[in-house]
Coordinates of C-alpha atoms in Angstrom, one line a residue:
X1 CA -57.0 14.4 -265.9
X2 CA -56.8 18.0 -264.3
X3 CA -58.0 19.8 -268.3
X4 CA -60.9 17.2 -267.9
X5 CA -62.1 17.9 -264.0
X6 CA -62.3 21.6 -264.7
X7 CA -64.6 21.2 -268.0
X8 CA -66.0 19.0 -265.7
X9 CA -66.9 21.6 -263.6
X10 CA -67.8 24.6 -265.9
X11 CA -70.5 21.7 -267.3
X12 CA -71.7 21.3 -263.5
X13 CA -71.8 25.3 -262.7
X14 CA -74.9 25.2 -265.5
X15 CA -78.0 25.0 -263.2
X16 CA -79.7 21.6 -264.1
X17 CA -83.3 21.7 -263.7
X18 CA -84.2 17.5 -264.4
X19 CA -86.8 16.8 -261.7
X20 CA -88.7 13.4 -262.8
X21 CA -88.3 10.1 -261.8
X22 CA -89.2 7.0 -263.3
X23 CA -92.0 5.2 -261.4
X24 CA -91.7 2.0 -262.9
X25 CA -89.8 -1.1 -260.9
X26 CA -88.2 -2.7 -263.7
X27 CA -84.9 -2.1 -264.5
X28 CA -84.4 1.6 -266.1
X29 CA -81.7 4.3 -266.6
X30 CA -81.1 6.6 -263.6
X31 CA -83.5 9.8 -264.8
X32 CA -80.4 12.2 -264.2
X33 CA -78.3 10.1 -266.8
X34 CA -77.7 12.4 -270.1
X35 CA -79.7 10.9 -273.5
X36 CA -78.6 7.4 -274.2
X37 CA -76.9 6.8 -271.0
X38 CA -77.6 3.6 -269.9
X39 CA -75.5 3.8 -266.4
X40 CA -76.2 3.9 -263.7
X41 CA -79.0 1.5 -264.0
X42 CA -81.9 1.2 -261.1
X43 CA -82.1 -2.2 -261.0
X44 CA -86.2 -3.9 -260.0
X45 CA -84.4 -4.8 -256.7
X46 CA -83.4 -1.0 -256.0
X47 CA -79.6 -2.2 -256.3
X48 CA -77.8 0.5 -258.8
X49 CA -75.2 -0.4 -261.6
X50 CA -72.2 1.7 -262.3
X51 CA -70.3 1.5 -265.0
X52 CA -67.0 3.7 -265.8
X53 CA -64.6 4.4 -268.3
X54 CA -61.1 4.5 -267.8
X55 CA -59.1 2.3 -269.5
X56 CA -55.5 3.5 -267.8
X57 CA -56.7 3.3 -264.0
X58 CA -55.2 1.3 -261.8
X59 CA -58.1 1.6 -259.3
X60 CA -61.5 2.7 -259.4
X61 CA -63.7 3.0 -256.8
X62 CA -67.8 4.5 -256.5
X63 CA -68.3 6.5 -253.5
X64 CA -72.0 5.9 -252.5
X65 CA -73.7 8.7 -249.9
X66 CA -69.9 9.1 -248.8
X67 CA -69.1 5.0 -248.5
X68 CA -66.7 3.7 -250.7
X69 CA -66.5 0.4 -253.2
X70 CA -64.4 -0.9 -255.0
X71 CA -65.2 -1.5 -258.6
X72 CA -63.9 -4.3 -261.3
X73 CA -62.3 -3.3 -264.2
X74 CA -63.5 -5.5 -267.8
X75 CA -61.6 -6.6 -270.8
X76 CA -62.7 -3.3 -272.5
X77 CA -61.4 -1.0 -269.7
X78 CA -65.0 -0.1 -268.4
X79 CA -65.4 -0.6 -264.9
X80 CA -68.5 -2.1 -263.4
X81 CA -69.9 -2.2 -259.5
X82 CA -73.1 -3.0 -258.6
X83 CA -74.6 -1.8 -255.1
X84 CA -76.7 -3.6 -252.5
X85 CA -80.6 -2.3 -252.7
X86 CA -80.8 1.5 -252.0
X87 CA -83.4 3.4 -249.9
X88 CA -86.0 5.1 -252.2
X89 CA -85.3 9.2 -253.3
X90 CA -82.1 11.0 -254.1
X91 CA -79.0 10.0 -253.6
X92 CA -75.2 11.2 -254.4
X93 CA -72.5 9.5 -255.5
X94 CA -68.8 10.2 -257.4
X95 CA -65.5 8.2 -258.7
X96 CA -62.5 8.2 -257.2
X97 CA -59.6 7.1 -259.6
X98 CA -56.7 6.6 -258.3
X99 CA -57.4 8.5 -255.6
X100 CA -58.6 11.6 -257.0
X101 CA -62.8 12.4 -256.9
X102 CA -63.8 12.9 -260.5
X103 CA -67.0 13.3 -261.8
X104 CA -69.2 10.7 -264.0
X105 CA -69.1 12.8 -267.1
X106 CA -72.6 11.3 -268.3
X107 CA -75.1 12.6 -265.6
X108 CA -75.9 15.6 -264.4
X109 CA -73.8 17.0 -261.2
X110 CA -75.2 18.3 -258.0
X111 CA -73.6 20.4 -255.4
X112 CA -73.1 18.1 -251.9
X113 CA -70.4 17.2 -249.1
X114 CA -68.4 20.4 -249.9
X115 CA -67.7 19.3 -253.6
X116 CA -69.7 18.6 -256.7
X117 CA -71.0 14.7 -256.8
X118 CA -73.5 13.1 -259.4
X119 CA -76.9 11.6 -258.5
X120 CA -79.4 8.8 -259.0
X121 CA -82.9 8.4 -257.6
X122 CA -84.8 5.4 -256.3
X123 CA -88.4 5.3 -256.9
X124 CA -90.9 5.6 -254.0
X125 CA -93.9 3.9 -254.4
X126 CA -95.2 7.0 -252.0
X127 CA -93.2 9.8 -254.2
X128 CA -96.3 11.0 -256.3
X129 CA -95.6 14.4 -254.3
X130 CA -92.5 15.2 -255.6
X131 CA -93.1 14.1 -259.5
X132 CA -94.2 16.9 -262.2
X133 CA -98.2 16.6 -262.6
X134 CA -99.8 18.3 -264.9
X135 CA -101.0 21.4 -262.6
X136 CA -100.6 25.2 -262.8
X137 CA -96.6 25.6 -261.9
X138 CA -94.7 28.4 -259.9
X139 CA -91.7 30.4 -261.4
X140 CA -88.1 29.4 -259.8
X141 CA -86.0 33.3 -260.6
X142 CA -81.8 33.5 -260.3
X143 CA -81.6 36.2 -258.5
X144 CA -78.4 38.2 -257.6
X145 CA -79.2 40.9 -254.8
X146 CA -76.2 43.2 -253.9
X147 CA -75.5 42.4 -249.5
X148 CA -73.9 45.3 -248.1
X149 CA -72.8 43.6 -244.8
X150 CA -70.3 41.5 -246.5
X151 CA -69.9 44.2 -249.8
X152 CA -70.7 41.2 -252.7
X153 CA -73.1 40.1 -255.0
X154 CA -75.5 37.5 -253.4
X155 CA -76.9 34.5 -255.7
X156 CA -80.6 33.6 -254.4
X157 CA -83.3 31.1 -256.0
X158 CA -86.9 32.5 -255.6
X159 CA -89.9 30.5 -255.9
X160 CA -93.4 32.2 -256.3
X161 CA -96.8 30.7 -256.7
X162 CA -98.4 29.5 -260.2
X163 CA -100.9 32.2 -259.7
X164 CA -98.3 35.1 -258.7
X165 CA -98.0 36.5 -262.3
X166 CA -101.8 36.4 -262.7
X167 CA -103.0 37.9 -259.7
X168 CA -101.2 41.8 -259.6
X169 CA -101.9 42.9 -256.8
X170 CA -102.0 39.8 -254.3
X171 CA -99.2 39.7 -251.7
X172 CA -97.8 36.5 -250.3
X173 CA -96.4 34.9 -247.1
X174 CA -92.4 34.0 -247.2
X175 CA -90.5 30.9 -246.3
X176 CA -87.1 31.3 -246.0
X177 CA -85.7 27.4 -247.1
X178 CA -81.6 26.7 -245.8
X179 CA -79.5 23.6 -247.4
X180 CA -77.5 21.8 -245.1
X181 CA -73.8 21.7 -244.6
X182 CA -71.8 21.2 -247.6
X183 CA -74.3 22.6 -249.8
X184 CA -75.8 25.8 -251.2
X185 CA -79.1 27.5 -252.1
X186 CA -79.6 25.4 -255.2
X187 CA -80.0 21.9 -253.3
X188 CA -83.9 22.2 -252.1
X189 CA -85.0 22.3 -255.7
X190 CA -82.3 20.3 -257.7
X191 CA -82.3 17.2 -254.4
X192 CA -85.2 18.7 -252.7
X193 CA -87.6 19.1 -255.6
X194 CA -89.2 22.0 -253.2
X195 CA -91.1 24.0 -256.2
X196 CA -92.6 20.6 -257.1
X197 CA -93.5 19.6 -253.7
X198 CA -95.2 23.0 -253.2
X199 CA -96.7 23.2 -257.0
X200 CA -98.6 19.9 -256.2
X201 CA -99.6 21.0 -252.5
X202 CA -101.4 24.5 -253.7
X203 CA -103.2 22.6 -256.6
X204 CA -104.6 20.2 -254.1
X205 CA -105.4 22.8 -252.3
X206 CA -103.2 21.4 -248.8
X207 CA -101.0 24.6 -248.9
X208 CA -101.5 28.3 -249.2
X209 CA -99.7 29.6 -252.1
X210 CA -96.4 31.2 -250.7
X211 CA -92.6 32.5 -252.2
X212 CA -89.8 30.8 -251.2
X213 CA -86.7 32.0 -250.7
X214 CA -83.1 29.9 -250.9
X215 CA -79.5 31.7 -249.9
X216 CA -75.8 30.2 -249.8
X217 CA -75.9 30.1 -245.7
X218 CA -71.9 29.5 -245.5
X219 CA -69.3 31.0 -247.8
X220 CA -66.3 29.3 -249.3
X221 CA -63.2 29.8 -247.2
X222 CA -59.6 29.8 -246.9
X223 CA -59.6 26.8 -244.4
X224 CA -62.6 24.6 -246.0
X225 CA -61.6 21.6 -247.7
X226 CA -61.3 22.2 -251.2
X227 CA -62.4 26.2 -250.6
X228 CA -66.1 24.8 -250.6
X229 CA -68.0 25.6 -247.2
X230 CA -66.6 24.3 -244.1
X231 CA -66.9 20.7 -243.1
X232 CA -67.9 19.6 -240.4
X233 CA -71.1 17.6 -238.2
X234 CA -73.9 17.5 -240.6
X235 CA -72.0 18.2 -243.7
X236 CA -73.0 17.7 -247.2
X237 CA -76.1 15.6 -247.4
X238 CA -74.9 14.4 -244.7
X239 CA -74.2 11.2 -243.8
X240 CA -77.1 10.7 -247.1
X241 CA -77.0 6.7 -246.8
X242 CA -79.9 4.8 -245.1
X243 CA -78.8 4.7 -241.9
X244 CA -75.9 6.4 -242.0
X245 CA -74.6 10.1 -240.9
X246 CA -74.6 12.2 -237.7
X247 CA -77.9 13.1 -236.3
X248 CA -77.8 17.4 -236.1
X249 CA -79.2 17.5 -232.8
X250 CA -78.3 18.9 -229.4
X251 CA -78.1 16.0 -227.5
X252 CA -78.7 13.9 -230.7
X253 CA -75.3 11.9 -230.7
X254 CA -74.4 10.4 -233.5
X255 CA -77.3 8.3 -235.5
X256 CA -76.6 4.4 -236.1
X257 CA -74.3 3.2 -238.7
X258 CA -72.5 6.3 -238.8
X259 CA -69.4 6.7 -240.7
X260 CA -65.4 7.2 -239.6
X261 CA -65.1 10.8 -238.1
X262 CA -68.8 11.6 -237.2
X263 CA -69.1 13.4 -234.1
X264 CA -72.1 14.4 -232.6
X265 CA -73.3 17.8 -234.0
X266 CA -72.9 21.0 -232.1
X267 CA -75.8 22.0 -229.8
X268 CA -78.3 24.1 -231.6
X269 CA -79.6 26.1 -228.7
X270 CA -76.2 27.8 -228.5
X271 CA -76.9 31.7 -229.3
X272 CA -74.9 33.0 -232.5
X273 CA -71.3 32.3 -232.6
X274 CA -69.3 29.5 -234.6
X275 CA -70.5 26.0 -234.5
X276 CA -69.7 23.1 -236.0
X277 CA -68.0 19.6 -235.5
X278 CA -64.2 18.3 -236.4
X279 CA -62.4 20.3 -239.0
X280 CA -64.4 23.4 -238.9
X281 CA -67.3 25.4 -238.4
X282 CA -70.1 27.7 -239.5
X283 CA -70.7 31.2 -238.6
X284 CA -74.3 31.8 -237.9
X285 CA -73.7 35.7 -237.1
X286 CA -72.7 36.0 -240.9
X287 CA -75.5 34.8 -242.1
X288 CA -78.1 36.4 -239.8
X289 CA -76.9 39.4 -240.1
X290 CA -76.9 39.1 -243.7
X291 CA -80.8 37.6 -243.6
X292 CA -81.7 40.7 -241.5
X293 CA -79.8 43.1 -243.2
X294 CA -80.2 42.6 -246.5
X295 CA -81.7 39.9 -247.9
X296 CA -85.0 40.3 -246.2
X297 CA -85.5 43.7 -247.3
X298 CA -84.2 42.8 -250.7
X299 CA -87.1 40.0 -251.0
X300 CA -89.9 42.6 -249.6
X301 CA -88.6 45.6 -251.8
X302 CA -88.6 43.3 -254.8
X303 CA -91.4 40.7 -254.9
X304 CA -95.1 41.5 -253.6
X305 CA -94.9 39.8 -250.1
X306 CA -96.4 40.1 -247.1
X307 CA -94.3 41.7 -244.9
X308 CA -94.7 40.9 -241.6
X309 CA -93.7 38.9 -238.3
X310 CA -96.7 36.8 -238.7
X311 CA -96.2 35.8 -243.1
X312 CA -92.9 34.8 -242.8
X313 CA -91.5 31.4 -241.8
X314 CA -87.6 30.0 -242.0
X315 CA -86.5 26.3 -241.8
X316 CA -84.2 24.3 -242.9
X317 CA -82.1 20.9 -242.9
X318 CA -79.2 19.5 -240.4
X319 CA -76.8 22.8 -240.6
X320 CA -79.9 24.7 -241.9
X321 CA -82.2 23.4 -239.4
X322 CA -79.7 24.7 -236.3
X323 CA -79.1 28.2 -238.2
X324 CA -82.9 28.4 -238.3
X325 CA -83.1 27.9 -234.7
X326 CA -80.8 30.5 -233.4
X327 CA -81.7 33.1 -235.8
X328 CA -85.8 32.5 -235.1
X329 CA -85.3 32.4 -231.5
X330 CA -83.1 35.3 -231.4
X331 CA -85.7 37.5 -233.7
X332 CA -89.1 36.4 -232.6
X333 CA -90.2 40.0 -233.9
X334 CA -89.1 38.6 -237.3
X335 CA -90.4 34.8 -238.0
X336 CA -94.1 33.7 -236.7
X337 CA -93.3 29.8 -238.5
X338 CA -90.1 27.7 -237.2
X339 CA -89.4 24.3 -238.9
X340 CA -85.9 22.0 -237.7
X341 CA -85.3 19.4 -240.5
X342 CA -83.2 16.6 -238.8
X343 CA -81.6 19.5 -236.9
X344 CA -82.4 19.9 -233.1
X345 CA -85.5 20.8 -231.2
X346 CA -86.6 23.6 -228.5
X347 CA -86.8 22.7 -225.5
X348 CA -89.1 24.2 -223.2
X349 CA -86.7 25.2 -220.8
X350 CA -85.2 27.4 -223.4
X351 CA -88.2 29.4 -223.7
X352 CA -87.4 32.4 -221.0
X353 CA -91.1 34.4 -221.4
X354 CA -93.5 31.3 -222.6
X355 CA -96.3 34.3 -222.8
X356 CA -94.3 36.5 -225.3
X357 CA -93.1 33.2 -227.5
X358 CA -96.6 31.8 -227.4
X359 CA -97.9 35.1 -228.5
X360 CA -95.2 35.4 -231.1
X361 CA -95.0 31.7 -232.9
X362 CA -97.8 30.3 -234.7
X363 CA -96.0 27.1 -235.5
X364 CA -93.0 25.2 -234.3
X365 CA -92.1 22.3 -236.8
X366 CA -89.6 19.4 -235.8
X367 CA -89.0 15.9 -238.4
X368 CA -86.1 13.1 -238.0
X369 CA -86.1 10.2 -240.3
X370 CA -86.8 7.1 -238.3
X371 CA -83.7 6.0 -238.6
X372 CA -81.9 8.5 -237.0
X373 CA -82.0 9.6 -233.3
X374 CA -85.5 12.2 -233.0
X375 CA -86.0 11.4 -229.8
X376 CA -85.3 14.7 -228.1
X377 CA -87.4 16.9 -230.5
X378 CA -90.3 14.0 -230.2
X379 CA -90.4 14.9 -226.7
X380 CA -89.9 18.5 -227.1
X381 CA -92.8 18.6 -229.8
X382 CA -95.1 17.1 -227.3
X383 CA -93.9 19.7 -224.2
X384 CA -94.4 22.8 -225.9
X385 CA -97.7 21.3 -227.1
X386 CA -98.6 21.1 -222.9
X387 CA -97.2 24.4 -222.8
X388 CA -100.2 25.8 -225.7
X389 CA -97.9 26.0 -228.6
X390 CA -98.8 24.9 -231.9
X391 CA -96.2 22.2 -232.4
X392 CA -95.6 19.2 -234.1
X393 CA -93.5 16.5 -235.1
X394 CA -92.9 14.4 -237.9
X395 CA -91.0 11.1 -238.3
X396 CA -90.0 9.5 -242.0
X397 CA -90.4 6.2 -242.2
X398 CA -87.6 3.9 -243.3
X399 CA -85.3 7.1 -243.7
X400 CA -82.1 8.2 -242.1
X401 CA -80.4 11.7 -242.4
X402 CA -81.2 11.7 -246.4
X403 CA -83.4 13.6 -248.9
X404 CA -86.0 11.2 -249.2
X405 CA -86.9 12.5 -244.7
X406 CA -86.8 16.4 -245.8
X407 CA -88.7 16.3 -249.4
X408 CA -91.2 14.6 -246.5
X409 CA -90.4 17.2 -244.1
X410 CA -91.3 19.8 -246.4
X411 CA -95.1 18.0 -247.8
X412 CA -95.7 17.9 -244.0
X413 CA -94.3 21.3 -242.9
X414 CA -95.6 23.5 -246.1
X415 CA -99.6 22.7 -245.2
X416 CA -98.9 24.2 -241.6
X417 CA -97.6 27.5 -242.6
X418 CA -100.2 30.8 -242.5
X419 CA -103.2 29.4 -241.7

């Protein structure tokens, strides 16, 4: 078992680039399944059916979004469950056998809840904006960049435009895209299908063409669980399940139906400093300094931006969403564009010099899925609007704290940025 999870996870360190999805409603093969892979299977209902292999276990069990089942083990040694209907988009799952997490070793792995899971995907009849068309298409680059505030090799995705390698001498406005806890920078496109979502958006003309910029926000460490970043509220894809997982807010709570051992997430106006929920933390200092420092001037010295306060934006999702909100407010000189994916608001009490911060931000950006608890950043949306700032907020319909409310998130976010 151990010889098999580590080729298991040599396979799942190769970047996987599948971003389709079937849009029929019959019955079909995950798309993330390998050739001939029948299982999982959509079902027309949107249930899922797993099927596993292992003929010596004396349990197996699927872990859905982080909720557990039991599975039944056939006369062949194959073991089947199959799920109640799923919520349209992305969703991870993994095995547990016998009580260790193993990977499905016929479809393709994803990085998610501090550990490598698999996937499936649930078509939306509204998810034309995050399917391949046939349009002009941006470059995604692997980049490594060398950080000299933490003395390491960094490991970035960049996205730039479908016309960036036509047009020379053009510069470009920035967006600086964070995962959420438990992940890294290679979630928004793999889950997130961000160079998709913004390919489609600059062909139909709803968004200027921009580069986009992903980084590992939190680093392995001694005291995370498995040496993968630090667990804690809002970790992984968190909570991932339709209805389910903690609501990274201050003042949030925890959303409804969350699991066991959610807390409600630290606050996000806290300046700098470790935050986090039970079992760990995150260091935003790290990382900002790290943003500031290096990475930043890496991106401006290397790729034809435009660099200034007012053509660059950051956001980002739960834990990403609350590092974007310290860092932005703390460096107004530095980000014009703010967007908060499930995680927190700005309230206007925060705001200490409304003059300066109105002059400064062009656009404050706040989105919850409908199931989960947006109440605060609904209302601070609509304050900071009295107050003259450019605000908005957006709500997902019939999604919790999931993929399905940030690939949203981003269609609604990317059209607001540089006009």
């Amino acid at each position: 078992m151990k010889n098999t999870i580590i080729a298991l996870a040599m396979l799942a360190s190769i970047p996987a680039m599948a971003q389709t999805s079937v849009s029929t409603t019959a019955a079909h093969p995950s798309p993330y399944n390998f050739a001939r892979v029948q299982y999982p299977q959509i079902e027309a209902d949107g249930r899922v059916t797993f099927h596993f292999s292992a003929p010596d276990a004396q349990k197996v069990q699927v872990s859905i979004v982080s909720a557990t089942h039991d599975m039944i083990k056939g006369e062949n040694g194959v073991w089947s469950y199959t799920s109640d209907p799923q919520a349209p988009g992305f969703h991870n799952y993994w095995m547990i056998v016998d009580g260790a997490i193993v990977l499905d070793p016929n479809v393709e792995s994803f990085v998610g809840y501090s550990h490598l899971c698999n996937g499936f995907e649930i078509p939306d009849p509204d998810g034309s904006f995050y399917e391949i068309k046939d349009v002009p298409h941006g470059n995604l680059q692997y980049k490594n960049y060398y950080s000299k505030t933490t003395s390491s090799w960094r490991h970035i995705y960049v996205y730039t435009p479908p016309d960036y390698e036509a047009k020379k001498s053009t510069r470009y406005p920035v967006l600086y895209l964070q995962h959420g806890g438990g992940e890294d920078y290679r979630v928004w496109t793999k889950m997130g299908r961000a160079n998709v979502i913004l390919d489609n958006l600059i062909a139909e003309g709803k968004a200027k063409p921009m580069i986009i910029v992903m980084e590992t926000s939190v680093d392995p460490s001694p005291g995370a669980r498995g040496g993968g970043p630090v667990r804690g509220a809002g970790a992984g894809a968190p909570g991932g399940g339709r209805g389910a997982g903690p609501a990274a807010a201050a003042g949030a709570g925890v959303a409804p139906g969350a699991g066991p051992g959610a807390a409600p997430a630290a606050g996000a106006g806290a300046a700098g400093g470790r935050r986090g929920g039970p079992g760990g933390g995150f260091n935003v200092t790290d990382f900002e300094n790290r943003l500031l420092g290096d990475l930043i001037p890496f991106i401006d010295a290397n790729f034809r931006t435009k660099a200034s306060q007012a053509n660059r934006a950051m956001a980002g999702l739960s834990m990403g969403g609350m590092q974007t909100h310290t860092i932005t407010m703390a460096h107004l000189d530095t980000f014009s564009h703010i967007g908060l994916f499930s995680g927190g608001s700005i309230p206007v009490s925060e705001i200490t010099d409304m003059k300066a911060f109105k002059k400064n931000v062009k656009l404050v950006f706040f989105s919850y899925g409908s199931l989960e608890n947006g109440a605060s950043a609904k209302a601070a949306a609509a304050a900071l609007k009295d107050a003259g700032v450019n605000s908005s907020y957006y709500e997902s319909p019939g999604t919790a704290h999931e993929w399905q409310s940030w690939r949203r998130s981003l269609r609604e976010f990317a059209p607001l940025l540089f006009r």
